[in-house]
Short mmCIF file of C-alpha atoms (C1' of nucleotides) in Angstrom, two decimals:
data_model
loop_
_atom_site.label_atom_id
_atom_site.label_comp_id
_atom_site.label_asym_id
_atom_site.label_seq_id
_atom_site.Cartn_x
_atom_site.Cartn_y
_atom_site.Cartn_z
CA MET S 13 -37.22 -2.63 5.55
CA THR S 14 -37.38 -3.30 9.27
CA ASP S 15 -35.06 -2.04 11.97
CA LEU S 16 -33.40 -5.41 12.07
CA ASP S 17 -32.51 -5.23 8.39
CA GLN S 18 -30.72 -1.95 8.79
CA ASN S 19 -28.92 -3.06 11.89
CA THR S 20 -27.63 -6.21 10.26
CA GLU S 21 -26.65 -4.40 7.11
CA GLN S 22 -24.74 -1.78 9.08
CA LEU S 23 -23.16 -4.48 11.21
CA ILE S 24 -21.89 -6.23 8.11
CA PHE S 25 -20.75 -3.00 6.54
CA ARG S 26 -18.73 -1.93 9.55
CA ALA S 27 -17.18 -5.37 9.84
CA ALA S 28 -16.34 -5.30 6.14
CA ARG S 29 -14.77 -1.86 6.42
CA LYS S 30 -12.60 -3.03 9.28
CA VAL S 31 -11.42 -6.21 7.59
CA PHE S 32 -10.94 -4.69 4.13
CA THR S 33 -8.97 -1.69 5.36
CA LEU S 34 -6.81 -3.92 7.53
CA LYS S 35 -6.14 -6.75 5.08
CA GLY S 36 -6.86 -5.24 1.65
CA TYR S 37 -9.21 -6.71 -0.94
CA ASN S 38 -7.00 -9.69 -1.74
CA GLY S 39 -6.18 -10.44 1.88
CA ALA S 40 -9.73 -10.11 3.21
CA ARG S 41 -11.87 -13.23 3.65
CA MET S 42 -15.65 -13.26 3.57
CA GLN S 43 -15.52 -15.68 6.50
CA GLU S 44 -13.51 -13.21 8.57
CA ILE S 45 -15.97 -10.43 7.81
CA ALA S 46 -18.85 -12.67 8.85
CA ASP S 47 -17.06 -13.59 12.08
CA GLU S 48 -16.28 -9.92 12.79
CA ALA S 49 -19.96 -9.07 12.28
CA GLY S 50 -21.06 -12.04 14.40
CA ILE S 51 -23.27 -13.44 11.65
CA ASN S 52 -23.16 -16.12 9.01
CA LYS S 53 -21.26 -16.00 5.74
CA ALA S 54 -24.40 -16.54 3.67
CA LEU S 55 -25.84 -13.29 5.03
CA LEU S 56 -23.04 -11.30 3.42
CA HIS S 57 -24.25 -12.50 0.05
CA TYR S 58 -27.84 -11.90 0.96
CA TYR S 59 -27.15 -8.21 1.69
CA PHE S 60 -24.31 -7.49 -0.73
CA ARG S 61 -24.52 -10.09 -3.53
CA ASN S 62 -20.72 -10.69 -3.70
CA LYS S 63 -17.29 -9.68 -2.39
CA ASP S 64 -16.75 -7.12 -5.14
CA LYS S 65 -19.98 -5.23 -4.43
CA LEU S 66 -19.27 -5.23 -0.71
CA PHE S 67 -15.80 -3.88 -1.37
CA GLU S 68 -17.06 -1.17 -3.69
CA GLY S 69 -19.35 0.05 -0.95
CA VAL S 70 -16.61 0.10 1.64
CA PHE S 71 -14.13 1.76 -0.70
CA GLY S 72 -16.52 4.58 -1.52
CA ASP S 73 -17.22 5.05 2.17
CA VAL S 74 -13.51 5.26 2.96
CA LEU S 75 -12.96 7.79 0.17
CA LYS S 76 -15.65 9.93 1.77
CA THR S 77 -13.77 9.83 5.07
CA LEU S 78 -10.58 10.85 3.35
CA PHE S 79 -11.32 13.42 0.68
CA PRO S 80 -14.12 15.93 1.23
CA GLY S 81 -12.25 17.61 4.08
CA LEU S 82 -9.23 17.95 1.84
CA THR S 83 -11.13 19.64 -0.94
CA ASN S 84 -13.13 21.94 1.29
CA ILE S 85 -10.29 23.36 3.32
CA LEU S 86 -7.91 23.74 0.39
CA THR S 87 -10.45 25.75 -1.56
CA ALA S 88 -11.79 27.73 1.39
CA ASP S 89 -11.60 31.52 1.38
CA LEU S 90 -8.66 31.90 3.76
CA PRO S 91 -5.04 33.07 3.48
CA LEU S 92 -2.65 30.20 2.67
CA PHE S 93 -0.88 30.61 6.00
CA GLU S 94 -4.18 29.89 7.77
CA LYS S 95 -5.40 27.19 5.42
CA ILE S 96 -2.28 25.08 5.74
CA PRO S 97 -2.31 24.55 9.53
CA LEU S 98 -6.07 23.87 9.39
CA PHE S 99 -5.59 21.25 6.71
CA VAL S 100 -2.75 19.51 8.53
CA CYS S 101 -4.55 19.41 11.89
CA GLN S 102 -7.80 18.10 10.44
CA TYR S 103 -6.03 15.48 8.38
CA ILE S 104 -3.85 14.23 11.20
CA ASP S 105 -6.95 13.90 13.38
CA ILE S 106 -8.78 11.89 10.70
CA LEU S 107 -5.79 9.62 10.18
CA THR S 108 -5.18 9.19 13.89
CA ASN S 109 -8.73 7.86 14.15
CA ASN S 110 -8.37 5.76 10.97
CA PRO S 111 -4.67 4.93 10.84
CA GLU S 112 -4.92 2.34 8.07
CA ILE S 113 -7.14 4.02 5.49
CA ALA S 114 -4.47 6.10 3.74
CA GLY S 115 -2.29 3.09 2.96
CA PHE S 116 -5.36 1.07 2.11
CA VAL S 117 -6.74 3.55 -0.42
CA LEU S 118 -3.44 4.30 -2.11
CA TYR S 119 -2.59 0.62 -2.42
CA GLU S 120 -5.95 -0.42 -3.81
CA LEU S 121 -5.80 2.49 -6.24
CA ARG S 122 -2.42 1.36 -7.51
CA LEU S 123 -3.77 -2.18 -8.02
CA ASN S 124 -6.83 -0.79 -9.75
CA PRO S 125 -6.73 2.93 -10.65
CA GLN S 126 -10.18 2.70 -12.27
CA ARG S 127 -11.67 2.67 -8.80
CA LEU S 128 -11.18 6.44 -8.82
CA VAL S 129 -13.38 6.90 -11.88
CA GLY S 130 -16.71 6.49 -10.15
CA ASN S 131 -15.68 8.74 -7.26
CA MET S 132 -14.05 11.64 -9.08
CA ARG S 133 -16.57 14.21 -7.87
CA ASP S 134 -15.50 13.84 -4.23
CA ILE S 135 -11.84 14.20 -5.03
CA GLY S 136 -10.98 16.79 -7.63
CA ILE S 137 -9.49 20.03 -6.33
CA ASP S 138 -9.94 23.21 -8.31
CA MET S 139 -6.28 23.82 -9.07
CA ASN S 140 -7.04 27.09 -10.84
CA LEU S 141 -8.49 28.45 -7.64
CA ILE S 142 -5.32 27.58 -5.73
CA ARG S 143 -3.18 28.88 -8.58
CA SER S 144 -4.88 32.27 -8.53
CA GLN S 145 -4.65 32.47 -4.74
CA ILE S 146 -0.91 31.83 -4.99
CA GLU S 147 -0.59 34.49 -7.68
CA SER S 148 -2.39 37.11 -5.64
CA GLU S 149 -0.39 36.36 -2.49
CA VAL S 150 2.81 36.50 -4.52
CA ALA S 151 1.74 39.84 -5.92
CA ALA S 152 1.04 41.07 -2.40
CA GLY S 153 4.55 40.04 -1.35
CA ILE S 154 3.26 37.52 1.20
CA ILE S 155 4.80 34.42 -0.36
CA ARG S 156 7.37 33.41 -2.96
CA PRO S 157 6.23 31.90 -6.27
CA VAL S 158 5.47 28.17 -6.19
CA LYS S 159 3.72 25.76 -8.53
CA PRO S 160 0.41 24.65 -7.01
CA GLU S 161 1.09 20.95 -7.79
CA HIS S 162 4.26 21.06 -5.71
CA LEU S 163 2.72 22.97 -2.85
CA ILE S 164 -0.16 20.48 -2.66
CA ALA S 165 2.23 17.55 -3.07
CA ASN S 166 4.47 18.81 -0.26
CA LEU S 167 1.52 19.40 2.02
CA ILE S 168 -0.15 16.05 1.44
CA SER S 169 3.13 14.12 1.48
CA MET S 170 4.34 15.40 4.82
CA THR S 171 0.91 15.03 6.40
CA ILE S 172 -0.02 11.54 5.21
CA PHE S 173 3.25 9.70 4.66
CA PRO S 174 4.11 9.16 8.35
CA PHE S 175 0.92 7.11 8.69
CA ILE S 176 1.72 4.94 5.69
CA ALA S 177 5.33 4.42 6.66
CA ARG S 178 4.72 3.95 10.38
CA PRO S 179 6.67 0.70 10.82
CA VAL S 180 9.60 1.95 8.75
CA LEU S 181 9.78 5.33 10.49
CA MET S 182 9.59 3.69 13.90
CA SER S 183 12.36 1.32 12.96
CA VAL S 184 14.56 3.88 11.19
CA ALA S 185 14.23 6.43 13.98
CA GLY S 186 14.15 3.88 16.79
CA MET S 187 10.74 4.94 18.11
CA ASP S 188 8.35 2.96 20.29
CA GLU S 189 4.53 3.38 20.37
CA VAL S 190 4.68 6.30 22.80
CA HIS S 191 7.34 8.16 20.82
CA TYR S 192 5.41 7.63 17.61
CA THR S 193 2.19 9.06 19.06
CA LYS S 194 4.06 12.10 20.32
CA PHE S 195 5.84 12.41 16.98
CA ILE S 196 2.53 12.45 15.08
CA GLU S 197 1.11 15.08 17.41
CA GLU S 198 4.19 17.24 16.90
CA ARG S 199 3.70 17.13 13.15
CA LYS S 200 0.59 19.32 13.51
CA ARG S 201 3.07 22.09 14.26
CA ILE S 202 6.12 20.97 12.25
CA VAL S 203 4.46 20.43 8.86
CA PRO S 204 2.79 23.87 8.59
CA GLU S 205 5.94 25.49 9.96
CA THR S 206 8.12 23.76 7.35
CA ILE S 207 5.89 24.76 4.47
CA ILE S 208 5.32 28.30 5.66
CA GLN S 209 9.03 28.91 6.21
CA SER S 210 9.76 27.62 2.73
CA LEU S 211 7.14 29.98 1.29
CA LYS S 212 8.26 33.15 3.01
CA PRO S 213 9.91 35.65 0.68
CA ILE S 214 13.68 36.09 1.11
CA GLN S 215 14.16 39.24 3.10
CA MET V 92 25.01 -26.29 -10.65
CA THR V 93 25.06 -25.74 -14.41
CA ASP V 94 24.57 -22.51 -16.31
CA LEU V 95 21.05 -23.54 -17.09
CA ASP V 96 20.19 -23.87 -13.41
CA GLN V 97 21.28 -20.34 -12.67
CA ASN V 98 19.53 -18.93 -15.66
CA THR V 99 16.24 -20.55 -14.78
CA GLU V 100 16.54 -19.56 -11.15
CA GLN V 101 17.20 -15.96 -12.11
CA LEU V 102 14.42 -16.05 -14.65
CA ILE V 103 12.00 -17.19 -11.99
CA PHE V 104 13.28 -14.68 -9.48
CA ARG V 105 12.90 -11.74 -11.84
CA ALA V 106 9.43 -12.85 -12.83
CA ALA V 107 8.50 -13.23 -9.15
CA ARG V 108 9.86 -9.80 -8.32
CA LYS V 109 7.79 -8.30 -11.10
CA VAL V 110 4.54 -10.04 -10.17
CA PHE V 111 4.92 -9.64 -6.39
CA THR V 112 5.77 -5.94 -6.55
CA LEU V 113 2.89 -5.33 -8.95
CA LYS V 114 0.19 -7.42 -7.25
CA GLY V 115 1.42 -7.84 -3.68
CA TYR V 116 1.77 -11.16 -1.86
CA ASN V 117 -1.95 -11.81 -1.61
CA GLY V 118 -2.70 -10.77 -5.16
CA ALA V 119 0.17 -12.66 -6.78
CA ARG V 120 -0.44 -16.11 -8.30
CA MET V 121 2.19 -18.79 -8.69
CA GLN V 122 0.71 -19.50 -12.11
CA GLU V 123 1.21 -15.89 -13.19
CA ILE V 124 4.83 -15.94 -12.03
CA ALA V 125 5.40 -19.16 -13.98
CA ASP V 126 3.80 -17.64 -17.09
CA GLU V 127 5.88 -14.48 -16.72
CA ALA V 128 9.03 -16.61 -16.47
CA GLY V 129 7.92 -18.75 -19.38
CA ILE V 130 8.21 -21.97 -17.40
CA ASN V 131 5.98 -24.39 -15.55
CA LYS V 132 4.42 -23.90 -12.15
CA ALA V 133 6.11 -27.01 -10.74
CA LEU V 134 9.52 -25.47 -11.37
CA LEU V 135 8.78 -22.64 -8.97
CA HIS V 136 8.47 -25.20 -6.21
CA TYR V 137 11.55 -27.04 -7.41
CA TYR V 138 13.68 -23.92 -7.03
CA PHE V 139 11.97 -22.13 -4.15
CA ARG V 140 10.00 -24.76 -2.20
CA ASN V 141 6.88 -22.57 -1.70
CA LYS V 142 5.28 -19.16 -2.24
CA ASP V 143 6.44 -17.84 1.12
CA LYS V 144 10.11 -18.62 0.54
CA LEU V 145 9.96 -17.10 -2.95
CA PHE V 146 8.39 -13.98 -1.53
CA GLU V 147 10.96 -13.68 1.25
CA GLY V 148 13.70 -13.70 -1.35
CA VAL V 149 12.03 -11.06 -3.46
CA PHE V 150 11.20 -8.87 -0.49
CA GLY V 151 14.79 -8.89 0.76
CA ASP V 152 15.98 -8.05 -2.74
CA VAL V 153 13.58 -5.11 -2.97
CA LEU V 154 14.67 -3.82 0.43
CA LYS V 155 18.25 -3.82 -0.85
CA THR V 156 17.16 -1.68 -3.80
CA LEU V 157 15.43 0.74 -1.51
CA PHE V 158 17.46 1.20 1.65
CA PRO V 159 21.26 1.07 1.50
CA GLY V 160 21.43 4.25 -0.56
CA LEU V 161 19.26 5.98 2.00
CA THR V 162 21.46 5.04 4.92
CA ASN V 163 24.76 5.77 3.19
CA ILE V 164 23.94 9.25 1.95
CA LEU V 165 22.19 10.34 5.14
CA THR V 166 25.17 9.39 7.28
CA ALA V 167 27.85 10.58 4.83
CA ASP V 168 30.36 13.22 5.90
CA LEU V 169 28.80 16.17 4.06
CA PRO V 170 27.02 19.39 5.07
CA LEU V 171 23.24 18.92 5.33
CA PHE V 172 22.65 21.34 2.48
CA GLU V 173 24.69 19.05 0.19
CA LYS V 174 23.39 15.77 1.56
CA ILE V 175 19.76 16.63 1.04
CA PRO V 176 19.83 17.28 -2.72
CA LEU V 177 21.99 14.17 -3.22
CA PHE V 178 19.53 12.03 -1.30
CA VAL V 179 16.52 13.35 -3.18
CA CYS V 180 18.10 12.94 -6.63
CA GLN V 181 19.31 9.42 -5.99
CA TYR V 182 16.01 8.35 -4.52
CA ILE V 183 13.91 9.81 -7.28
CA ASP V 184 16.11 8.01 -9.82
CA ILE V 185 15.72 4.69 -8.02
CA LEU V 186 11.96 5.11 -7.79
CA THR V 187 11.63 6.27 -11.37
CA ASN V 188 13.24 2.97 -12.40
CA ASN V 189 11.17 0.97 -9.88
CA PRO V 190 7.95 2.95 -9.53
CA GLU V 191 6.02 0.29 -7.62
CA ILE V 192 8.49 -0.82 -4.96
CA ALA V 193 7.85 1.95 -2.42
CA GLY V 194 4.13 1.26 -2.23
CA PHE V 195 4.78 -2.47 -2.29
CA VAL V 196 7.23 -2.46 0.61
CA LEU V 197 5.23 -0.13 2.83
CA TYR V 198 2.01 -2.06 2.25
CA GLU V 199 3.53 -5.48 2.89
CA LEU V 200 5.19 -4.09 6.02
CA ARG V 201 1.88 -2.84 7.32
CA LEU V 202 0.31 -6.25 6.72
CA ASN V 203 3.27 -7.94 8.38
CA PRO V 204 5.68 -5.65 10.25
CA GLN V 205 7.78 -8.64 11.33
CA ARG V 206 9.21 -8.75 7.82
CA LEU V 207 11.49 -5.91 8.92
CA VAL V 208 13.03 -7.96 11.70
CA GLY V 209 15.33 -10.08 9.55
CA ASN V 210 16.46 -7.08 7.51
CA MET V 211 17.09 -4.50 10.21
CA ARG V 212 20.82 -4.20 9.43
CA ASP V 213 20.18 -2.74 5.98
CA ILE V 214 17.74 -0.18 7.27
CA GLY V 215 18.63 1.43 10.58
CA ILE V 216 19.96 4.97 10.38
CA ASP V 217 22.29 6.23 13.09
CA MET V 218 20.02 8.97 14.40
CA ASN V 219 22.63 10.14 16.90
CA LEU V 220 24.98 10.90 14.04
CA ILE V 221 22.35 13.05 12.36
CA ARG V 222 21.41 14.63 15.67
CA SER V 223 24.98 15.71 16.34
CA GLN V 224 25.39 17.04 12.81
CA ILE V 225 22.27 19.14 13.30
CA GLU V 226 23.59 20.39 16.64
CA SER V 227 26.93 21.45 15.19
CA GLU V 228 25.34 23.19 12.20
CA VAL V 229 22.94 24.96 14.55
CA ALA V 230 25.87 26.04 16.69
CA ALA V 231 27.61 27.34 13.54
CA GLY V 232 24.52 29.38 12.69
CA ILE V 233 23.97 27.51 9.41
CA ILE V 234 20.53 26.11 10.24
CA ARG V 235 17.73 26.53 12.74
CA PRO V 236 17.12 23.83 15.37
CA VAL V 237 15.07 20.85 14.18
CA LYS V 238 14.36 17.38 15.55
CA PRO V 239 16.10 14.75 13.43
CA GLU V 240 12.95 12.57 13.24
CA HIS V 241 11.03 15.40 11.66
CA LEU V 242 13.77 16.38 9.25
CA ILE V 243 14.09 12.77 8.08
CA ALA V 244 10.31 12.37 7.93
CA ASN V 245 9.92 15.54 5.86
CA LEU V 246 12.67 14.49 3.50
CA ILE V 247 11.46 10.93 2.95
CA SER V 248 7.80 11.96 2.77
CA MET V 249 8.21 14.57 0.06
CA THR V 250 10.55 12.35 -1.94
CA ILE V 251 8.67 9.05 -1.85
CA PHE V 252 4.99 9.96 -1.46
CA PRO V 253 4.42 11.21 -5.03
CA PHE V 254 5.29 7.71 -6.27
CA ILE V 255 2.88 6.00 -3.90
CA ALA V 256 0.06 8.46 -4.56
CA ARG V 257 0.61 8.71 -8.31
CA PRO V 258 -3.00 8.03 -9.38
CA VAL V 259 -4.43 10.35 -6.74
CA LEU V 260 -2.01 13.18 -7.47
CA MET V 261 -2.63 12.89 -11.20
CA SER V 262 -6.36 12.98 -10.61
CA VAL V 263 -6.34 15.74 -7.99
CA ALA V 264 -4.02 17.97 -10.01
CA GLY V 265 -5.42 16.96 -13.39
CA MET V 266 -2.10 15.67 -14.75
CA ASP V 267 -1.54 13.27 -17.65
CA GLU V 268 1.45 10.92 -18.03
CA VAL V 269 3.67 13.62 -19.55
CA HIS V 270 2.85 16.17 -16.86
CA TYR V 271 3.48 13.59 -14.15
CA THR V 272 6.93 12.69 -15.51
CA LYS V 273 7.87 16.37 -15.67
CA PHE V 274 6.44 16.91 -12.20
CA ILE V 275 8.60 14.12 -10.75
CA GLU V 276 11.71 15.50 -12.43
CA GLU V 277 10.96 18.95 -10.99
CA ARG V 278 10.81 17.50 -7.51
CA LYS V 279 14.58 16.90 -7.61
CA ARG V 280 14.84 20.67 -7.28
CA ILE V 281 11.68 21.50 -5.32
CA VAL V 282 12.09 19.08 -2.42
CA PRO V 283 15.64 20.12 -1.42
CA GLU V 284 14.68 23.76 -1.94
CA THR V 285 11.65 23.42 0.33
CA ILE V 286 13.60 21.75 3.11
CA ILE V 287 16.61 24.02 2.87
CA GLN V 288 14.46 27.17 2.93
CA SER V 289 12.65 25.88 5.99
CA LEU V 290 15.98 25.22 7.71
CA LYS V 291 17.59 28.58 7.07
CA PRO V 292 17.88 30.76 10.18
CA ILE V 293 15.56 33.76 10.31
CA GLN V 294 17.64 36.76 9.31
"C1'" DG J 124 -33.90 -12.84 7.49
"C1'" DT J 125 -30.94 -16.28 9.08
"C1'" DC J 126 -29.09 -20.56 9.16
"C1'" DT J 127 -26.59 -25.31 7.56
"C1'" DA J 128 -24.87 -27.80 3.96
"C1'" DT J 129 -22.78 -28.00 -0.26
"C1'" DA J 130 -21.47 -26.81 -4.90
"C1'" DA J 131 -17.97 -24.87 -7.92
"C1'" DA J 132 -13.88 -22.73 -8.81
"C1'" DC J 133 -9.36 -21.76 -7.61
"C1'" DA J 134 -4.58 -21.94 -5.87
"C1'" DG J 135 -0.68 -24.01 -3.71
"C1'" DA J 136 1.82 -28.00 -3.57
"C1'" DT J 137 3.34 -32.82 -4.87
"C1'" DA J 138 3.96 -37.33 -7.65
"C1'" DG J 139 5.96 -39.29 -11.11
"C1'" DA J 140 7.23 -39.67 -16.17
"C1'" DC J 141 10.80 -38.15 -19.22
"C1'" DG W 254 15.84 -30.03 -14.68
"C1'" DT W 255 11.47 -29.79 -16.71
"C1'" DC W 256 7.16 -31.33 -17.73
"C1'" DT W 257 1.91 -33.14 -17.16
"C1'" DA W 258 -1.38 -34.69 -14.17
"C1'" DT W 259 -3.33 -34.64 -9.84
"C1'" DC W 260 -4.16 -34.02 -4.89
"C1'" DT W 261 -5.50 -31.13 -1.06
"C1'" DG W 262 -7.08 -27.33 1.11
"C1'" DT W 263 -9.23 -22.95 0.67
"C1'" DT W 264 -12.65 -19.52 -0.72
"C1'" DT W 265 -16.49 -17.57 -2.98
"C1'" DA W 266 -21.03 -18.34 -3.83
"C1'" DT W 267 -25.58 -20.78 -3.91
"C1'" DA W 268 -29.50 -24.06 -2.53
"C1'" DG W 269 -32.73 -24.92 0.41
"C1'" DA W 270 -34.59 -25.69 5.29
"C1'" DC W 271 -36.48 -23.00 9.00
#
DNA sequence: GTCTATAAACAGATAGAC
DNA sequence: GTCTATCTGTTTATAGAC
């Protein structure tokens, strides 16, 4: 493989990632990907056989952008009240740089949940680890009891949803682009605060 | 118009709603809608001219399922601590009966945000009303100060997201169908509890 | 490796019989 | 109103020249 091969392949891949995440599998056109990459349609098939294979590659790549950080922070050896702000900040930064990938992944997974199967390793969180951390912090009187599924669901929901629902939130709350950007930045503080307040024991 | 006309039209419309919400605009096929309705493809065009017009109808219908309840409860004349559980319960019931519409609407809106334009009346929430309610409850010492955008975002996020992220949540938390159903039912209690705890003034 | 040209399949839409 | 048959444009994919 020459340098040129790799460059073209990467060029195509990046173009494909852009078009697929923006338009979805069904909305994406091989022609548009070729145009975006500045090459010919036939080359897509030369490097990636067909649309499905190209998509699989992109989808796996996007999952890698989205999940490993999640798993690592959530299972790190830190108190919950430190983990949570870390998680939120890192995730909001990732999504600010890739605003469309959350909606893209969740939508494609609903159309075709099997797509998870091949990528399970990157995604699974050790719930028992989180469960035992909760138990020990409850025992120490730091937090109130909470089911790990709900804690994780609350955390992920409040962090990710504003990116998926951007147009609706802007419309419902009457925000423009500038307000929305500020709003997202504020959530780095608001989301951890909301969860931590809800976890504090009643005095 | 005879009875038969109306029946066929409704038959088509329901079939279209099912296929569009399940597959999205780009993934839906006129043939599949016709099959689902048990009629011929040509009839779709007889009743609804083209795919776009049929979709517009369905999309407006889905918005009506999703939004009016939201607006009405959030602007009702009730204390926040009563409004919030009401909102969550009603919304979870709607989404339990229509599990795919939240993801459908948000995705189609991201592909084409202009679709909101024609339906703005159903959707807009009077943020000033909520803002002044927050102010008066803060003044009365019932809640801590909070920006209305963030309160609404937290509420909607935690309520809706678990339906959009169903496959991921099930995978991440290792849930099966039964666990997931129970999990969703539990959220009617957990979500209001989380928000209300986070709003309570520090004693 | 990269291109042009084209095949092959599909999907939306229409014509016209009943 | 409902159907079958068909047209038209689009889209994925391949053949083959360079």
